[in-house]
PDB file of C-alpha atoms in Angstrom:
ATOM      1  CA  UNK A   5      -0.004   0.001  -0.002  1.00 68.00           C
ATOM      2  CA  UNK A   6       0.921   3.684  -0.159  1.00 86.00           C
ATOM      3  CA  UNK A   7       3.398   4.930   2.420  1.00 92.00           C
ATOM      4  CA  UNK A   8       3.140   8.083   4.499  1.00 95.00           C
ATOM      5  CA  UNK A   9       5.923   9.265   6.766  1.00 96.00           C
ATOM      6  CA  UNK A  10       5.921  11.804   9.572  1.00 97.00           C
ATOM      7  CA  UNK A  11       8.755  13.705  11.154  1.00 97.00           C
ATOM      8  CA  UNK A  12       9.576  13.905  13.958  1.00 97.00           C
ATOM      9  CA  UNK A  13       8.168  10.781  15.550  1.00 97.00           C
ATOM     10  CA  UNK A  14       8.210  12.485  18.912  1.00 97.00           C
ATOM     11  CA  UNK A  15       8.989  15.950  20.242  1.00 97.00           C
ATOM     12  CA  UNK A  16       9.168  17.568  23.630  1.00 97.00           C
ATOM     13  CA  UNK A  17       8.959  21.348  23.855  1.00 96.00           C
ATOM     14  CA  UNK A  18       8.522  24.067  26.406  1.00 96.00           C
ATOM     15  CA  UNK A  19       5.237  25.882  26.835  1.00 97.00           C
ATOM     16  CA  UNK A  20       4.976  28.909  24.534  1.00 96.00           C
ATOM     17  CA  UNK A  21       7.179  27.583  21.783  1.00 97.00           C
ATOM     18  CA  UNK A  22       6.105  26.439  18.285  1.00 97.00           C
ATOM     19  CA  UNK A  23       6.535  22.994  16.837  1.00 97.00           C
ATOM     20  CA  UNK A  24       6.398  21.919  13.187  1.00 97.00           C
ATOM     21  CA  UNK A  25       5.390  18.414  12.114  1.00 98.00           C
ATOM     22  CA  UNK A  26       6.006  17.194   8.582  1.00 97.00           C
ATOM     23  CA  UNK A  27       3.864  14.673   6.697  1.00 96.00           C
ATOM     24  CA  UNK A  28       5.132  13.193   3.435  1.00 95.00           C
ATOM     25  CA  UNK A  29       3.581  10.789   0.963  1.00 93.00           C
ATOM     26  CA  UNK A  30       6.550   8.719  -0.173  1.00 94.00           C
ATOM     27  CA  UNK A  31       5.297   6.798  -3.169  1.00 90.00           C
ATOM     28  CA  UNK A  32       2.146   8.565  -4.263  1.00 89.00           C
ATOM     29  CA  UNK A  33       0.813  12.065  -4.781  1.00 89.00           C
ATOM     30  CA  UNK A  34      -1.606  13.055  -2.068  1.00 88.00           C
ATOM     31  CA  UNK A  35      -4.055  15.543  -3.468  1.00 85.00           C
ATOM     32  CA  UNK A  36      -5.640  15.840  -0.078  1.00 90.00           C
ATOM     33  CA  UNK A  37      -4.016  15.426   3.330  1.00 93.00           C
ATOM     34  CA  UNK A  38      -5.784  15.188   6.637  1.00 94.00           C
ATOM     35  CA  UNK A  39      -4.551  15.984  10.136  1.00 97.00           C
ATOM     36  CA  UNK A  40      -5.901  14.148  13.167  1.00 97.00           C
ATOM     37  CA  UNK A  41      -5.339  14.385  16.884  1.00 97.00           C
ATOM     38  CA  UNK A  42      -5.643  11.422  19.207  1.00 96.00           C
ATOM     39  CA  UNK A  43      -5.674  11.593  22.992  1.00 95.00           C
ATOM     40  CA  UNK A  44      -4.792   8.497  25.058  1.00 92.00           C
ATOM     41  CA  UNK A  45      -7.334   5.668  24.769  1.00 91.00           C
ATOM     42  CA  UNK A  46      -9.502   7.759  22.473  1.00 94.00           C
ATOM     43  CA  UNK A  47     -10.411   7.744  18.816  1.00 95.00           C
ATOM     44  CA  UNK A  48      -8.954   9.878  16.061  1.00 95.00           C
ATOM     45  CA  UNK A  49     -10.478  13.335  15.726  1.00 94.00           C
ATOM     46  CA  UNK A  50     -10.132  15.173  12.451  1.00 94.00           C
ATOM     47  CA  UNK A  51      -8.560  18.594  12.856  1.00 96.00           C
ATOM     48  CA  UNK A  52      -8.346  19.828   9.292  1.00 94.00           C
ATOM     49  CA  UNK A  53      -8.343  18.921   5.634  1.00 92.00           C
ATOM     50  CA  UNK A  54      -5.799  20.405   3.252  1.00 90.00           C
ATOM     51  CA  UNK A  55      -5.619  20.364  -0.503  1.00 87.00           C
ATOM     52  CA  UNK A  56      -2.423  21.099  -2.335  1.00 83.00           C
ATOM     53  CA  UNK A  57      -2.050  24.776  -3.040  1.00 82.00           C
ATOM     54  CA  UNK A  58      -5.083  25.963  -1.154  1.00 84.00           C
ATOM     55  CA  UNK A  59      -5.996  26.933   2.383  1.00 87.00           C
ATOM     56  CA  UNK A  60      -6.860  24.206   4.856  1.00 92.00           C
ATOM     57  CA  UNK A  61     -10.396  23.617   6.023  1.00 92.00           C
ATOM     58  CA  UNK A  62     -10.596  23.323   9.787  1.00 95.00           C
ATOM     59  CA  UNK A  63     -13.115  21.345  11.783  1.00 93.00           C
ATOM     60  CA  UNK A  64     -15.370  23.132  14.215  1.00 92.00           C
ATOM     61  CA  UNK A  65     -13.574  23.976  17.424  1.00 93.00           C
ATOM     62  CA  UNK A  66     -10.067  23.774  15.939  1.00 95.00           C
ATOM     63  CA  UNK A  67      -8.223  27.104  16.085  1.00 94.00           C
ATOM     64  CA  UNK A  68      -6.767  27.832  12.665  1.00 93.00           C
ATOM     65  CA  UNK A  69      -4.378  30.435  14.057  1.00 94.00           C
ATOM     66  CA  UNK A  70      -2.982  27.972  16.516  1.00 96.00           C
ATOM     67  CA  UNK A  71      -2.684  24.985  14.207  1.00 97.00           C
ATOM     68  CA  UNK A  72      -1.147  26.260  10.992  1.00 96.00           C
ATOM     69  CA  UNK A  73      -1.311  23.901   8.060  1.00 94.00           C
ATOM     70  CA  UNK A  74       0.598  24.201   4.826  1.00 91.00           C
ATOM     71  CA  UNK A  75       0.222  21.861   1.860  1.00 89.00           C
ATOM     72  CA  UNK A  76       2.781  23.265  -0.553  1.00 83.00           C
ATOM     73  CA  UNK A  77       3.216  20.190  -2.732  1.00 89.00           C
ATOM     74  CA  UNK A  78       1.493  16.928  -3.568  1.00 89.00           C
ATOM     75  CA  UNK A  79       3.847  15.059  -1.266  1.00 92.00           C
ATOM     76  CA  UNK A  80       4.319  17.365   1.706  1.00 94.00           C
ATOM     77  CA  UNK A  81       2.032  18.905   4.297  1.00 94.00           C
ATOM     78  CA  UNK A  82       3.114  20.531   7.529  1.00 95.00           C
ATOM     79  CA  UNK A  83       1.315  21.228  10.795  1.00 97.00           C
ATOM     80  CA  UNK A  84       2.720  23.924  13.044  1.00 97.00           C
ATOM     81  CA  UNK A  85       1.452  24.089  16.594  1.00 97.00           C
ATOM     82  CA  UNK A  86       2.022  27.704  17.615  1.00 97.00           C
ATOM     83  CA  UNK A  87       2.507  28.817  21.206  1.00 96.00           C
ATOM     84  CA  UNK A  88       2.066  25.274  22.428  1.00 96.00           C
ATOM     85  CA  UNK A  89       0.643  24.596  25.879  1.00 96.00           C
ATOM     86  CA  UNK A  90       0.419  21.410  27.928  1.00 96.00           C
ATOM     87  CA  UNK A  91      -3.145  20.795  26.793  1.00 95.00           C
ATOM     88  CA  UNK A  92      -1.821  20.517  23.208  1.00 96.00           C
ATOM     89  CA  UNK A  93       0.120  17.419  24.211  1.00 97.00           C
ATOM     90  CA  UNK A  94      -1.281  14.624  22.056  1.00 97.00           C
ATOM     91  CA  UNK A  95      -0.595  12.155  19.272  1.00 97.00           C
ATOM     92  CA  UNK A  96      -0.852  13.926  15.909  1.00 98.00           C
ATOM     93  CA  UNK A  97      -1.443  11.769  12.850  1.00 98.00           C
ATOM     94  CA  UNK A  98      -1.645  12.728   9.197  1.00 97.00           C
ATOM     95  CA  UNK A  99      -3.094  10.826   6.290  1.00 95.00           C
ATOM     96  CA  UNK A 100      -2.887  11.162   2.560  1.00 92.00           C
ATOM     97  CA  UNK A 101      -5.685  10.543   0.128  1.00 85.00           C
ATOM     98  CA  UNK A 102      -5.257   9.191  -3.366  1.00 78.00           C
ATOM     99  CA  UNK A 103      -6.874  11.366  -6.029  1.00 75.00           C
ATOM    100  CA  UNK A 104     -10.220  10.041  -7.113  1.00 77.00           C
ATOM    101  CA  UNK A 105     -10.486   7.528  -4.271  1.00 81.00           C
ATOM    102  CA  UNK A 106     -11.802   7.431  -0.720  1.00 83.00           C
ATOM    103  CA  UNK A 107      -8.807   5.549   0.607  1.00 87.00           C
ATOM    104  CA  UNK A 108      -6.631   7.267   3.194  1.00 90.00           C
ATOM    105  CA  UNK A 109      -3.197   6.068   4.206  1.00 92.00           C
ATOM    106  CA  UNK A 110      -1.971   7.112   7.607  1.00 95.00           C
ATOM    107  CA  UNK A 111       1.420   8.172   8.834  1.00 97.00           C
ATOM    108  CA  UNK A 112       3.042   6.688  11.945  1.00 97.00           C
ATOM    109  CA  UNK A 113       2.080   9.665  14.109  1.00 97.00           C
ATOM    110  CA  UNK A 114       3.998  12.269  16.089  1.00 98.00           C
ATOM    111  CA  UNK A 115       3.918  12.297  19.875  1.00 97.00           C
ATOM    112  CA  UNK A 116       3.966  15.906  21.124  1.00 98.00           C
ATOM    113  CA  UNK A 117       4.657  16.605  24.767  1.00 97.00           C
ATOM    114  CA  UNK A 118       4.501  20.199  25.958  1.00 97.00           C
ATOM    115  CA  UNK A 119       6.121  20.876  29.310  1.00 96.00           C
TER     116      UNK A 119
ATOM    117  CA  UNK B  29     -23.037  14.857  10.146  1.00 79.00           C
ATOM    118  CA  UNK B  30     -22.094  11.225  10.323  1.00 86.00           C
ATOM    119  CA  UNK B  31     -21.998   9.400  13.655  1.00 92.00           C
ATOM    120  CA  UNK B  32     -20.345   6.006  14.019  1.00 96.00           C
ATOM    121  CA  UNK B  33     -20.833   3.784  17.047  1.00 97.00           C
ATOM    122  CA  UNK B  34     -18.603   0.788  17.744  1.00 98.00           C
ATOM    123  CA  UNK B  35     -18.981  -2.207  20.052  1.00 98.00           C
ATOM    124  CA  UNK B  36     -17.527  -3.713  22.117  1.00 98.00           C
ATOM    125  CA  UNK B  37     -14.936  -1.346  23.538  1.00 97.00           C
ATOM    126  CA  UNK B  38     -12.824  -4.296  24.709  1.00 98.00           C
ATOM    127  CA  UNK B  39     -12.761  -7.884  23.496  1.00 98.00           C
ATOM    128  CA  UNK B  40     -10.717 -10.737  24.819  1.00 98.00           C
ATOM    129  CA  UNK B  41     -10.540 -14.056  22.945  1.00 98.00           C
ATOM    130  CA  UNK B  42      -8.481 -17.208  23.097  1.00 97.00           C
ATOM    131  CA  UNK B  43      -5.960 -17.805  20.378  1.00 97.00           C
ATOM    132  CA  UNK B  44      -7.630 -19.577  17.478  1.00 97.00           C
ATOM    133  CA  UNK B  45     -11.103 -18.279  18.274  1.00 97.00           C
ATOM    134  CA  UNK B  46     -12.990 -15.767  16.151  1.00 98.00           C
ATOM    135  CA  UNK B  47     -13.491 -12.119  16.984  1.00 98.00           C
ATOM    136  CA  UNK B  48     -16.356  -9.903  15.818  1.00 98.00           C
ATOM    137  CA  UNK B  49     -16.539  -6.132  16.092  1.00 98.00           C
ATOM    138  CA  UNK B  50     -19.673  -4.264  15.142  1.00 98.00           C
ATOM    139  CA  UNK B  51     -20.321  -0.689  14.026  1.00 98.00           C
ATOM    140  CA  UNK B  52     -23.388   1.317  13.174  1.00 98.00           C
ATOM    141  CA  UNK B  53     -23.565   4.550  11.220  1.00 96.00           C
ATOM    142  CA  UNK B  54     -26.176   7.239  10.975  1.00 94.00           C
ATOM    143  CA  UNK B  55     -25.842   8.782   7.521  1.00 91.00           C
ATOM    144  CA  UNK B  56     -27.555   6.743   4.840  1.00 90.00           C
ATOM    145  CA  UNK B  57     -25.434   8.570   2.247  1.00 89.00           C
ATOM    146  CA  UNK B  58     -22.230   6.955   3.566  1.00 92.00           C
ATOM    147  CA  UNK B  59     -20.738   4.670   0.966  1.00 91.00           C
ATOM    148  CA  UNK B  60     -17.240   3.677   2.076  1.00 93.00           C
ATOM    149  CA  UNK B  61     -16.369   1.784   5.250  1.00 96.00           C
ATOM    150  CA  UNK B  62     -12.714   1.086   6.100  1.00 96.00           C
ATOM    151  CA  UNK B  63     -11.337  -0.760   9.087  1.00 97.00           C
ATOM    152  CA  UNK B  64      -8.047   0.197  10.677  1.00 97.00           C
ATOM    153  CA  UNK B  65      -5.731  -1.615  13.076  1.00 98.00           C
ATOM    154  CA  UNK B  66      -3.683   0.533  15.411  1.00 97.00           C
ATOM    155  CA  UNK B  67      -0.841  -0.847  17.477  1.00 96.00           C
ATOM    156  CA  UNK B  68       0.408   1.013  20.507  1.00 94.00           C
ATOM    157  CA  UNK B  69       2.281   4.203  19.567  1.00 93.00           C
ATOM    158  CA  UNK B  70       1.705   3.758  15.853  1.00 95.00           C
ATOM    159  CA  UNK B  71      -0.560   5.163  13.199  1.00 95.00           C
ATOM    160  CA  UNK B  72      -3.662   3.315  11.985  1.00 96.00           C
ATOM    161  CA  UNK B  73      -3.141   0.692   9.320  1.00 94.00           C
ATOM    162  CA  UNK B  74      -5.852  -0.033   6.772  1.00 93.00           C
ATOM    163  CA  UNK B  75      -6.694  -3.727   6.962  1.00 96.00           C
ATOM    164  CA  UNK B  76      -9.858  -4.016   4.879  1.00 96.00           C
ATOM    165  CA  UNK B  77     -12.566  -1.815   3.432  1.00 95.00           C
ATOM    166  CA  UNK B  78     -15.966  -2.215   1.830  1.00 95.00           C
ATOM    167  CA  UNK B  79     -18.113  -0.062  -0.372  1.00 92.00           C
ATOM    168  CA  UNK B  80     -21.868   0.293  -0.232  1.00 87.00           C
ATOM    169  CA  UNK B  81     -22.443  -1.697  -3.417  1.00 87.00           C
ATOM    170  CA  UNK B  82     -20.959  -4.830  -1.807  1.00 86.00           C
ATOM    171  CA  UNK B  83     -22.394  -6.890   1.041  1.00 92.00           C
ATOM    172  CA  UNK B  84     -19.312  -8.836   2.056  1.00 95.00           C
ATOM    173  CA  UNK B  85     -15.579  -8.828   1.440  1.00 95.00           C
ATOM    174  CA  UNK B  86     -12.928 -11.270   2.600  1.00 97.00           C
ATOM    175  CA  UNK B  87      -9.157 -11.184   2.767  1.00 95.00           C
ATOM    176  CA  UNK B  88      -7.607 -14.307   4.254  1.00 96.00           C
ATOM    177  CA  UNK B  89      -8.582 -14.357   7.962  1.00 97.00           C
ATOM    178  CA  UNK B  90     -10.378 -11.021   7.837  1.00 98.00           C
ATOM    179  CA  UNK B  91     -13.862 -10.349   6.511  1.00 98.00           C
ATOM    180  CA  UNK B  92     -16.227  -7.400   6.599  1.00 98.00           C
ATOM    181  CA  UNK B  93     -19.982  -7.478   6.135  1.00 97.00           C
ATOM    182  CA  UNK B  94     -22.257  -4.549   5.419  1.00 97.00           C
ATOM    183  CA  UNK B  95     -25.997  -4.241   5.942  1.00 96.00           C
ATOM    184  CA  UNK B  96     -27.087  -1.002   4.285  1.00 93.00           C
ATOM    185  CA  UNK B  97     -30.674  -1.315   5.347  1.00 94.00           C
ATOM    186  CA  UNK B  98     -29.777  -1.578   9.021  1.00 95.00           C
ATOM    187  CA  UNK B  99     -26.792   0.746   8.597  1.00 95.00           C
ATOM    188  CA  UNK B 100     -24.329  -1.493  10.298  1.00 95.00           C
ATOM    189  CA  UNK B 101     -21.122  -3.227   9.337  1.00 97.00           C
ATOM    190  CA  UNK B 102     -18.944  -5.766  11.090  1.00 98.00           C
ATOM    191  CA  UNK B 103     -15.358  -6.986  11.143  1.00 98.00           C
ATOM    192  CA  UNK B 104     -14.739 -10.690  11.505  1.00 98.00           C
ATOM    193  CA  UNK B 105     -11.329 -12.118  12.342  1.00 98.00           C
ATOM    194  CA  UNK B 106     -10.992 -15.880  12.285  1.00 98.00           C
ATOM    195  CA  UNK B 107      -8.255 -18.051  13.766  1.00 98.00           C
ATOM    196  CA  UNK B 108      -7.018 -15.183  15.874  1.00 98.00           C
ATOM    197  CA  UNK B 109      -3.317 -14.933  16.714  1.00 97.00           C
ATOM    198  CA  UNK B 110      -1.500 -12.968  19.427  1.00 96.00           C
ATOM    199  CA  UNK B 111      -0.267 -10.506  16.783  1.00 96.00           C
ATOM    200  CA  UNK B 112      -3.896  -9.578  16.121  1.00 98.00           C
ATOM    201  CA  UNK B 113      -3.935  -7.878  19.522  1.00 98.00           C
ATOM    202  CA  UNK B 114      -4.402  -4.136  18.879  1.00 98.00           C
ATOM    203  CA  UNK B 115      -7.056  -1.429  18.775  1.00 98.00           C
ATOM    204  CA  UNK B 116      -9.400  -1.691  15.819  1.00 98.00           C
ATOM    205  CA  UNK B 117     -11.312   1.290  14.452  1.00 98.00           C
ATOM    206  CA  UNK B 118     -14.186   1.314  12.015  1.00 98.00           C
ATOM    207  CA  UNK B 119     -14.891   4.397   9.972  1.00 96.00           C
ATOM    208  CA  UNK B 120     -17.304   5.755   7.426  1.00 95.00           C
ATOM    209  CA  UNK B 121     -17.232   8.313   4.667  1.00 91.00           C
ATOM    210  CA  UNK B 122     -20.310  10.126   3.498  1.00 76.00           C
ATOM    211  CA  UNK B 123     -20.594  11.152  -0.126  1.00 68.00           C
ATOM    212  CA  UNK B 124     -21.394  14.676   0.937  1.00 66.00           C
ATOM    213  CA  UNK B 125     -18.677  14.819   3.550  1.00 62.00           C
ATOM    214  CA  UNK B 126     -15.701  15.785   1.438  1.00 69.00           C
ATOM    215  CA  UNK B 127     -14.011  12.401   1.900  1.00 76.00           C
ATOM    216  CA  UNK B 128     -13.791  13.017   5.624  1.00 87.00           C
ATOM    217  CA  UNK B 129     -13.552   9.874   7.731  1.00 91.00           C
ATOM    218  CA  UNK B 130     -15.701   9.589  10.834  1.00 93.00           C
ATOM    219  CA  UNK B 131     -14.199   7.044  13.200  1.00 95.00           C
ATOM    220  CA  UNK B 132     -15.803   4.745  15.695  1.00 97.00           C
ATOM    221  CA  UNK B 133     -14.614   4.755  19.282  1.00 97.00           C
ATOM    222  CA  UNK B 134     -12.320   1.764  18.879  1.00 97.00           C
ATOM    223  CA  UNK B 135     -12.135  -1.799  20.163  1.00 98.00           C
ATOM    224  CA  UNK B 136      -9.198  -3.085  22.177  1.00 98.00           C
ATOM    225  CA  UNK B 137      -8.748  -6.666  21.060  1.00 98.00           C
ATOM    226  CA  UNK B 138      -6.631  -8.981  23.184  1.00 98.00           C
ATOM    227  CA  UNK B 139      -5.809 -12.441  21.937  1.00 98.00           C
ATOM    228  CA  UNK B 140      -4.736 -14.649  24.819  1.00 96.00           C
ATOM    229  CA  UNK B 141      -2.538 -17.703  24.547  1.00 90.00           C
TER     230      UNK B 141
END
């Protein structure tokens, strides 16, 4: 199946700093990329949908100024958590969608811990 | 919007037994139903999916059934093995939802020796 990578796999940062997470589709072009957040023992919650070259669409309750998403190419999307606080600590997962299909392939996730 | 419910939340079976996980969805316009396996600390892995024009699909020890009338779909794992132990999520996509997945709450499957 299609492969999606994320970098870094884990990051620890101080409160108030910003953190950037990269999501890459390695062997396919992802017209659409999705960003999810998962708290311990919970399901995945969609944060935003991004299409290459256009602004991301955020889900209700997700602050677009806090979670900046850039989808500059068909193989790369980035999520920047700005002014991170302890409550932003979570497992962030991206997925890439193949053009013309419903199938989403997920990355391995990034564990963010904000001290 | 779509709402997906999943049962049970935990499931413990003996190695070699079968495991069944059930999901229901609310939006009759949903037409794609994937199942994901998530191991601890990793991202979800697509294991099988089914579309609304199909009632059943099988891939080796894994099968999925779909009942459109009742709006529920199930995952069946036969001859379970310890490596099947993980959290399983069902999901649904609605045709009017912009390809957005709505996930169930997850089932922690434990296969005991």
